[in-house]
Coordinates of C-alpha atoms in Angstrom, one line a residue:
X1 CA 61.8 107.7 110.8
X2 CA 59.9 106.3 107.8
X3 CA 61.0 103.4 105.7
X4 CA 58.2 103.0 103.2
X5 CA 60.4 103.6 100.1
X6 CA 63.2 101.5 101.5
X7 CA 60.8 98.6 102.3
X8 CA 59.5 98.8 98.7
X9 CA 63.0 98.5 97.3
X10 CA 63.8 95.6 99.8
X11 CA 60.7 93.8 98.8
X12 CA 61.6 93.8 95.1
X13 CA 65.3 93.0 95.7
X14 CA 64.5 89.8 97.7
X15 CA 62.8 88.3 94.6
X16 CA 65.5 85.5 94.6
X17 CA 64.7 84.5 98.1
X18 CA 60.9 84.1 97.8
X19 CA 60.9 83.3 94.0
X20 CA 58.0 85.7 93.5
X21 CA 57.0 85.7 89.8
X22 CA 55.4 89.2 90.2
X23 CA 58.7 90.7 91.3
X24 CA 60.6 88.9 88.5
X25 CA 58.1 90.4 86.0
X26 CA 58.6 93.9 87.4
X27 CA 62.4 93.6 87.2
X28 CA 62.5 92.1 83.7
X29 CA 59.8 94.5 82.3
X30 CA 61.5 97.0 79.9
X31 CA 59.0 99.6 80.9
X32 CA 59.8 99.6 84.6
X33 CA 61.3 103.0 85.5
X34 CA 63.6 102.3 88.4
X35 CA 64.5 105.9 88.9
X36 CA 60.9 107.2 89.1
X37 CA 59.4 104.3 91.0
X38 CA 62.2 103.3 93.4
X39 CA 65.3 105.5 93.4
X40 CA 63.8 108.9 93.7
X41 CA 61.4 108.0 96.5
X42 CA 64.3 106.2 98.2
X43 CA 66.5 109.3 97.9
X44 CA 63.9 111.6 99.3
X45 CA 63.0 109.3 102.2
X46 CA 66.7 108.8 103.1
X47 CA 67.3 112.6 103.0
X48 CA 64.4 113.3 105.3
X49 CA 65.4 110.6 107.7
X50 CA 68.9 112.0 107.9
X51 CA 67.6 115.5 108.5
X52 CA 65.6 114.1 111.4
X53 CA 68.9 113.0 113.1
X54 CA 70.6 115.8 115.0
X55 CA 74.0 114.4 115.8
X56 CA 76.7 112.9 113.6
X57 CA 76.6 109.5 115.4
X58 CA 72.9 109.3 114.7
X59 CA 73.4 110.0 111.0
X60 CA 76.2 107.4 110.8
X61 CA 74.0 104.8 112.6
X62 CA 71.2 105.5 110.1
X63 CA 73.6 104.9 107.2
X64 CA 74.8 101.7 108.8
X65 CA 71.1 100.6 109.1
X66 CA 70.5 101.2 105.4
X67 CA 73.6 99.4 104.3
X68 CA 72.8 96.4 106.5
X69 CA 69.2 96.2 105.3
X70 CA 70.2 96.3 101.6
X71 CA 73.0 93.8 102.1
X72 CA 71.0 91.2 103.9
X73 CA 68.1 91.3 101.5
X74 CA 70.0 90.6 98.3
X75 CA 72.0 87.8 96.8
X76 CA 74.6 89.2 94.3
X77 CA 77.4 87.1 92.8
X78 CA 78.9 89.3 90.2
X79 CA 81.1 92.4 90.5
X80 CA 79.5 95.7 89.4
X81 CA 82.1 96.2 86.7
X82 CA 80.8 93.0 85.0
X83 CA 77.4 94.6 84.2
X84 CA 77.3 95.3 80.5
X85 CA 76.7 99.0 79.9
X86 CA 73.8 100.1 77.6
X87 CA 74.1 102.5 74.6
X88 CA 71.4 105.1 75.1
X89 CA 69.6 105.8 71.9
X90 CA 66.5 107.7 73.1
X91 CA 65.3 109.8 76.0
X92 CA 63.6 107.0 77.9
X93 CA 65.1 105.0 80.8
X94 CA 67.2 102.1 79.6
X95 CA 68.7 99.6 82.0
X96 CA 71.3 96.8 81.4
X97 CA 70.2 93.2 81.0
X98 CA 73.5 91.4 80.5
X99 CA 76.6 90.6 82.4
X100 CA 79.8 90.7 80.3
X101 CA 80.3 87.5 78.4
X102 CA 76.6 86.6 78.8
X103 CA 75.1 86.1 75.4
X104 CA 71.6 85.0 76.1
X105 CA 69.3 85.0 79.1
X106 CA 65.8 84.4 80.2
X107 CA 63.4 86.5 82.4
X108 CA 65.1 85.4 85.6
X109 CA 68.6 86.2 84.1
X110 CA 67.4 89.7 83.1
X111 CA 65.9 90.1 86.6
X112 CA 69.3 89.2 88.2
X113 CA 71.2 91.9 86.2
X114 CA 68.5 94.6 86.7
X115 CA 68.2 93.9 90.5
X116 CA 72.0 94.3 90.7
X117 CA 71.8 97.6 88.9
X118 CA 68.9 98.9 91.1
X119 CA 71.0 97.8 94.1
X120 CA 73.9 99.8 92.8
X121 CA 71.7 102.9 92.1
X122 CA 70.4 102.8 95.7
X123 CA 74.0 102.7 97.0
X124 CA 74.8 105.7 94.7
X125 CA 72.2 107.7 96.7
X126 CA 73.6 106.5 100.0
X127 CA 77.1 107.6 99.0
X128 CA 75.7 111.0 97.8
X129 CA 74.4 111.7 101.4
X130 CA 77.6 110.3 103.0
X131 CA 79.5 113.0 101.0
X132 CA 77.1 115.7 102.2
X133 CA 77.3 114.8 105.9
X134 CA 81.0 113.6 105.8
X135 CA 80.0 110.0 106.8
X136 CA 82.9 107.6 106.1
X137 CA 81.1 105.3 103.6
X138 CA 84.0 103.1 102.7
X139 CA 85.1 102.7 106.3
X140 CA 81.6 101.6 107.3
X141 CA 81.4 99.1 104.5
X142 CA 84.8 97.6 105.5
X143 CA 83.7 97.4 109.2
X144 CA 80.4 95.7 108.1
X145 CA 82.2 93.3 105.7
X146 CA 80.2 94.7 102.8
X147 CA 81.8 93.9 99.4
X148 CA 82.5 97.2 97.7
X149 CA 83.1 95.5 94.3
X150 CA 79.3 94.9 94.1
X151 CA 78.6 98.6 93.6
X152 CA 79.9 101.7 91.9
X153 CA 81.9 103.6 94.5
X154 CA 82.7 106.7 92.2
X155 CA 80.2 108.9 94.1
X156 CA 82.4 108.6 97.2
X157 CA 85.6 109.5 95.4
X158 CA 85.5 113.3 95.8
X159 CA 88.9 114.1 94.2
X160 CA 91.4 112.5 91.8
X161 CA 93.9 111.7 94.6
X162 CA 91.2 109.9 96.6
X163 CA 90.0 108.2 93.5
X164 CA 93.4 106.7 92.7
X165 CA 94.1 105.7 96.3
X166 CA 90.8 104.0 96.8
X167 CA 90.8 102.2 93.5
X168 CA 94.3 100.9 94.3
X169 CA 93.1 99.8 97.7
X170 CA 90.2 97.8 96.2
X171 CA 92.4 96.3 93.5
X172 CA 94.7 95.0 96.3
X173 CA 91.7 93.5 98.1
X174 CA 90.7 91.6 95.0
X175 CA 94.1 89.9 95.1
X176 CA 95.3 90.4 98.6
X177 CA 98.6 89.2 100.1
X178 CA 97.6 87.4 103.3
X179 CA 99.4 88.6 106.4
X180 CA 99.1 85.1 107.8
X181 CA 98.6 82.1 105.5
X182 CA 96.7 79.0 106.7
X183 CA 99.1 76.2 107.5
X184 CA 97.6 72.7 107.8
X185 CA 99.4 70.2 110.0
X186 CA 101.0 67.9 107.4
X187 CA 100.1 64.7 109.2
X188 CA 96.4 65.6 108.7
X189 CA 96.5 66.9 105.1
X190 CA 95.9 63.6 103.3
X191 CA 93.0 62.7 105.6
X192 CA 91.4 66.1 105.2
X193 CA 91.8 65.8 101.4
X194 CA 90.3 62.3 101.4
X195 CA 87.2 63.5 103.4
X196 CA 86.6 66.6 101.3
X197 CA 87.7 65.8 97.8
X198 CA 84.3 64.4 96.7
X199 CA 83.0 67.9 97.0
X200 CA 85.2 69.1 94.2
X201 CA 85.3 68.2 90.5
X202 CA 88.1 65.7 89.7
X203 CA 89.9 68.5 87.7
X204 CA 89.9 70.7 90.8
X205 CA 91.1 68.1 93.2
X206 CA 94.9 68.5 92.5
X207 CA 94.6 72.3 93.1
X208 CA 92.7 71.6 96.3
X209 CA 95.4 69.3 97.6
X210 CA 98.0 71.9 96.7
X211 CA 96.2 74.4 98.8
X212 CA 96.1 72.1 101.8
X213 CA 99.8 71.4 101.4
X214 CA 100.6 75.1 101.7
X215 CA 101.0 75.8 98.0
X216 CA 100.2 79.0 96.1
X217 CA 96.6 80.3 95.9
X218 CA 94.5 78.6 93.2
X219 CA 94.8 80.1 89.7
X220 CA 91.0 80.2 89.6
X221 CA 88.4 79.8 92.3
X222 CA 87.7 76.1 93.1
X223 CA 84.0 75.2 93.1
X224 CA 82.8 73.6 96.3
X225 CA 79.9 71.3 95.2
X226 CA 77.7 72.0 98.3
X227 CA 76.5 74.7 100.6
X228 CA 79.1 77.3 101.5
X229 CA 78.5 76.9 105.2
X230 CA 79.6 73.3 105.1
X231 CA 83.0 74.2 103.8
X232 CA 83.3 77.1 106.1
X233 CA 82.3 75.0 109.1
X234 CA 84.9 72.3 108.2
X235 CA 87.7 74.9 108.2
X236 CA 86.4 76.5 111.4
X237 CA 86.6 73.1 113.2
X238 CA 90.1 72.5 111.9
X239 CA 91.2 76.0 113.0
X240 CA 89.6 75.7 116.5
X241 CA 91.5 72.4 117.0
X242 CA 94.7 73.9 115.8
X243 CA 95.0 71.6 112.8
X244 CA 95.1 74.9 110.9
X245 CA 97.8 77.3 112.2
X246 CA 99.8 80.3 111.2
X247 CA 96.9 82.7 110.6
X248 CA 94.1 84.6 112.3
X249 CA 90.5 83.8 111.7
X250 CA 90.2 86.9 109.5
X251 CA 93.2 85.6 107.4
X252 CA 91.4 82.2 107.1
X253 CA 88.2 84.0 105.9
X254 CA 90.2 86.0 103.3
X255 CA 91.9 82.8 102.1
X256 CA 88.6 81.1 101.6
X257 CA 87.2 84.1 99.7
X258 CA 90.3 84.1 97.4
X259 CA 90.3 80.4 96.6
X260 CA 86.7 79.0 96.7
X261 CA 83.2 79.6 95.5
X262 CA 80.1 77.4 96.2
X263 CA 76.8 76.2 94.9
X264 CA 73.6 77.9 96.1
X265 CA 70.2 77.2 94.5
X266 CA 71.8 76.0 91.3
X267 CA 74.1 79.0 90.9
X268 CA 77.8 79.6 91.7
X269 CA 78.2 82.1 94.5
X270 CA 81.2 84.0 95.7
X271 CA 81.8 83.9 99.5
X272 CA 81.0 87.2 101.2
X273 CA 83.3 88.2 104.1
X274 CA 80.4 88.8 106.4
X275 CA 79.0 85.4 105.6
X276 CA 82.3 83.7 106.5
X277 CA 82.8 85.9 109.6
X278 CA 79.3 84.9 110.9
X279 CA 80.4 81.2 110.7
X280 CA 84.1 81.2 111.5
X281 CA 84.6 84.1 113.9
X282 CA 81.7 83.3 116.2
X283 CA 81.3 80.7 118.9
X284 CA 77.9 79.4 117.7
X285 CA 77.3 76.4 115.5
X286 CA 75.9 77.8 112.2
X287 CA 76.0 74.5 110.2
X288 CA 73.1 72.0 110.5
X289 CA 74.7 69.4 108.2
X290 CA 78.5 69.5 108.9
X291 CA 80.8 67.3 106.8
X292 CA 83.5 66.8 109.5
X293 CA 83.6 66.2 113.2
X294 CA 86.8 66.9 114.9
X295 CA 87.1 65.4 118.4
X296 CA 89.9 65.1 121.0
X297 CA 91.0 61.5 121.9
X298 CA 91.7 61.6 125.6
X299 CA 94.0 58.6 125.5
X300 CA 96.4 60.1 123.0
X301 CA 95.7 63.8 123.3
X302 CA 95.4 63.9 119.5
X303 CA 92.5 65.2 117.4
X304 CA 90.4 62.6 115.4
X305 CA 88.9 63.8 112.2
X306 CA 85.9 61.8 111.0
X307 CA 83.1 62.2 108.5
X308 CA 79.7 62.8 109.9

């Protein structure tokens, strides 16, 4: 198996991780032809790699490998539908430079939109081959906690009925009804609020308290003024000590996705399900700077919540 074309794409897409100015220049350059320089070599290489796999499980595993590689090397915070389309006025390649509602941007802002668009183009090719070899693309993405709203899934929708059913499914996922809703022990709610409220703007604090008290989901995502892993770790500790009840860890992860966003490198980021799953649904300690420490008091048998 060869991955030269894939590696070239990954190298460009991780511009936000290494802040490489040369990559930003390539992405923001209006003369860069993504289709010729990146997409077409990627399509050919993926096709040849799939041909080299004899069995269906081998082909499926290869698709999983490509999805994981692309997902872990990018940082995308906007849904694909928010990319502002471009009116094509000539025969040359034209790529979008705006998200909807974005009126001005710099080189880095253009690079963010174009990297997202290239990312979506590569997934278009993956879906194309999934259709050919009957690999269940959407099922794989759900199993891998990959956010389908970051890409265009139309290539996978092979008929009108499938299109309507899948679109309806994704719409439900954007505003899901939780099977189990997190229930915080009432005697601990005020203490939890007091320890965490400084990480939310004053205007968001009443909504945060409402969430802890078991109220409805927030009308808009509350911005956590810190790293996402610190908020996720706080809820994980509270869940593991049964201060949060009434839901599974998956429900808790969905609840966080629905109600919170966080700061990362000066930008507001949406929580990814895989990101939360790696923190909340594993036994390891993923947070180097936790906010809370929940310990059991042997004398009383009660859990003590303190700030680190």
